[in-house]
Amino acid sequence: MLLPVFALVRRADVAEVIGAALAAKASGVGVRVIAELLGRPVETVRGWLRRFAARAEVVRRYFTVLLVDAGVDPAPPGTERTPFADAVAAVVGAWWSMTSRWTRIGTVSPWLAACAVTGGILLAPAWPGQTINTSRP
């Protein structure tokens, strides 16, 4: 089944909503406040945050490599307060790096770009460190 580019595997909410929750958590906002701001159940938001936190280091490495590979003059993000915040910074940094090469990417959110880059598996149960492009020979 093909997913639209704004959808994450096994998630009912769009990438921008989930990304807003991840960015808020990286900024130090609590789960109950995030849930209230987004109008989502606390357990749903807690599930997003736990899933992302469980693979924060893998996500950070993946998007840092993307940041360096895609950027015209890349500058890897600095160290944040937590591994969770480091991973969020890498996602946003990769988006900025991609916009330096392909300016139209700047018309979408970092979370929509992250959804597209990962094929929708950003919060999937199994998150491979490498994606496969089947259109190449």
CSV table of C-alpha atoms in Angstrom, one decimal:
chain,number,residue,atom,x,y,z
A,1,MET,CA,0.0,0.0,0.0
A,2,LEU,CA,1.3,3.5,-0.9
A,3,LEU,CA,1.1,6.2,1.8
A,4,PRO,CA,0.6,9.8,1.0
A,5,VAL,CA,3.8,11.8,1.7
A,6,PHE,CA,2.2,13.5,4.7
A,7,ALA,CA,1.4,10.2,6.5
A,8,LEU,CA,3.5,8.1,8.8
A,9,VAL,CA,3.1,4.4,9.0
A,10,ARG,CA,0.6,3.2,11.6
A,11,ARG,CA,-0.3,6.8,12.6
A,12,ALA,CA,-3.6,8.5,12.1
A,13,ASP,CA,-2.2,12.1,12.5
A,14,VAL,CA,-0.2,13.9,9.8
A,15,ALA,CA,3.5,14.4,10.0
A,16,GLU,CA,3.3,18.1,10.9
A,17,VAL,CA,1.2,17.3,14.0
A,18,ILE,CA,3.5,14.6,15.2
A,19,GLY,CA,6.5,16.7,14.4
A,20,ALA,CA,5.1,19.6,16.4
A,21,ALA,CA,4.8,17.3,19.4
A,22,LEU,CA,8.4,16.1,18.9
A,23,ALA,CA,9.7,19.7,18.6
A,24,ALA,CA,7.8,20.8,21.7
A,25,LYS,CA,9.2,17.9,23.7
A,26,ALA,CA,12.7,18.7,22.5
A,27,SER,CA,12.1,22.3,23.8
A,28,GLY,CA,11.2,20.9,27.2
A,29,VAL,CA,7.4,21.0,27.1
A,30,GLY,CA,5.6,18.3,29.0
A,31,VAL,CA,3.5,15.6,27.5
A,32,ARG,CA,0.2,16.8,29.0
A,33,VAL,CA,0.8,20.4,27.8
A,34,ILE,CA,1.7,19.1,24.3
A,35,ALA,CA,-1.5,16.9,24.2
A,36,GLU,CA,-3.6,19.9,25.2
A,37,LEU,CA,-2.0,22.2,22.7
A,38,LEU,CA,-2.5,19.7,19.8
A,39,GLY,CA,-5.9,18.5,20.9
A,40,ARG,CA,-4.8,14.9,21.1
A,41,PRO,CA,-5.1,12.3,23.9
A,42,VAL,CA,-2.2,12.2,26.3
A,43,GLU,CA,-1.6,8.5,25.7
A,44,THR,CA,-1.4,9.1,21.9
A,45,VAL,CA,1.2,11.9,22.3
A,46,ARG,CA,3.1,9.8,24.9
A,47,GLY,CA,3.3,7.0,22.4
A,48,TRP,CA,4.8,9.2,19.7
A,49,LEU,CA,7.3,10.6,22.2
A,50,ARG,CA,8.3,7.2,23.5
A,51,ARG,CA,8.7,5.7,20.0
A,52,PHE,CA,10.9,8.6,18.9
A,53,ALA,CA,12.9,8.5,22.1
A,54,ALA,CA,13.5,4.8,21.7
A,55,ARG,CA,15.3,5.3,18.4
A,56,ALA,CA,16.6,8.9,18.9
A,57,GLU,CA,20.3,8.0,18.3
A,58,VAL,CA,19.5,6.1,15.0
A,59,VAL,CA,17.4,9.0,13.8
A,60,ARG,CA,20.1,11.5,14.8
A,61,ARG,CA,22.7,9.6,12.8
A,62,TYR,CA,20.5,9.1,9.8
A,63,PHE,CA,19.5,12.7,9.5
A,64,THR,CA,23.0,14.0,10.3
A,65,VAL,CA,24.4,12.0,7.4
A,66,LEU,CA,21.6,13.3,5.2
A,67,LEU,CA,22.4,16.9,6.4
A,68,VAL,CA,26.1,16.5,5.3
A,69,ASP,CA,25.3,14.6,2.0
A,70,ALA,CA,22.5,17.0,0.9
A,71,GLY,CA,23.9,20.4,1.9
A,72,VAL,CA,25.8,22.8,-0.2
A,73,ASP,CA,27.9,24.0,2.8
A,74,PRO,CA,26.6,21.8,5.6
A,75,ALA,CA,27.0,22.6,9.3
A,76,PRO,CA,26.0,19.7,11.6
A,77,PRO,CA,23.9,20.8,14.5
A,78,GLY,CA,25.5,21.2,17.9
A,79,THR,CA,24.8,19.1,20.9
A,80,GLU,CA,21.5,19.7,22.6
A,81,ARG,CA,20.3,18.9,26.2
A,82,THR,CA,19.1,15.4,25.5
A,83,PRO,CA,19.5,12.7,22.8
A,84,PHE,CA,15.8,13.3,22.0
A,85,ALA,CA,16.6,17.0,21.3
A,86,ASP,CA,19.7,16.0,19.3
A,87,ALA,CA,17.6,13.9,17.0
A,88,VAL,CA,15.0,16.7,16.5
A,89,ALA,CA,17.8,19.1,15.8
A,90,ALA,CA,19.3,16.7,13.2
A,91,VAL,CA,15.9,16.4,11.5
A,92,VAL,CA,15.5,20.1,11.3
A,93,GLY,CA,19.1,20.6,10.3
A,94,ALA,CA,18.8,18.1,7.4
A,95,TRP,CA,15.7,20.0,6.2
A,96,TRP,CA,17.7,23.3,6.3
A,97,SER,CA,20.6,21.5,4.4
A,98,MET,CA,18.2,20.2,1.8
A,99,THR,CA,16.7,23.7,1.3
A,100,SER,CA,20.2,25.0,0.5
A,101,ARG,CA,20.4,22.7,-2.5
A,102,TRP,CA,16.7,22.4,-3.5
A,103,THR,CA,14.9,25.6,-2.5
A,104,ARG,CA,11.4,24.3,-3.1
A,105,ILE,CA,11.8,21.9,-0.2
A,106,GLY,CA,11.6,25.1,2.0
A,107,THR,CA,7.9,25.3,1.1
A,108,VAL,CA,7.1,22.2,3.2
A,109,SER,CA,7.7,21.6,6.9
A,110,PRO,CA,10.8,19.8,8.2
A,111,TRP,CA,8.5,17.0,9.4
A,112,LEU,CA,6.9,16.5,6.0
A,113,ALA,CA,10.3,16.3,4.5
A,114,ALA,CA,11.4,13.8,7.2
A,115,CYS,CA,8.3,11.8,6.4
A,116,ALA,CA,9.1,11.7,2.7
A,117,VAL,CA,12.8,10.9,3.3
A,118,THR,CA,12.1,8.0,5.6
A,119,GLY,CA,9.2,6.7,3.5
A,120,GLY,CA,6.8,7.2,6.4
A,121,ILE,CA,8.7,5.0,8.9
A,122,LEU,CA,9.9,7.7,11.3
A,123,LEU,CA,7.8,6.2,14.1
A,124,ALA,CA,7.4,2.7,12.7
A,125,PRO,CA,8.2,-0.3,15.0
A,126,ALA,CA,11.3,-1.2,13.0
A,127,TRP,CA,13.4,1.7,11.8
A,128,PRO,CA,16.2,0.6,9.5
A,129,GLY,CA,19.4,2.7,9.4
A,130,GLN,CA,19.3,2.7,5.6
A,131,THR,CA,16.5,3.1,3.1
A,132,ILE,CA,16.3,1.3,-0.2
A,133,ASN,CA,15.4,3.0,-3.4
A,134,THR,CA,13.9,0.4,-5.7
A,135,SER,CA,13.9,2.7,-8.7
A,136,ARG,CA,17.6,2.4,-9.2
A,137,PRO,CA,19.1,-0.6,-11.0
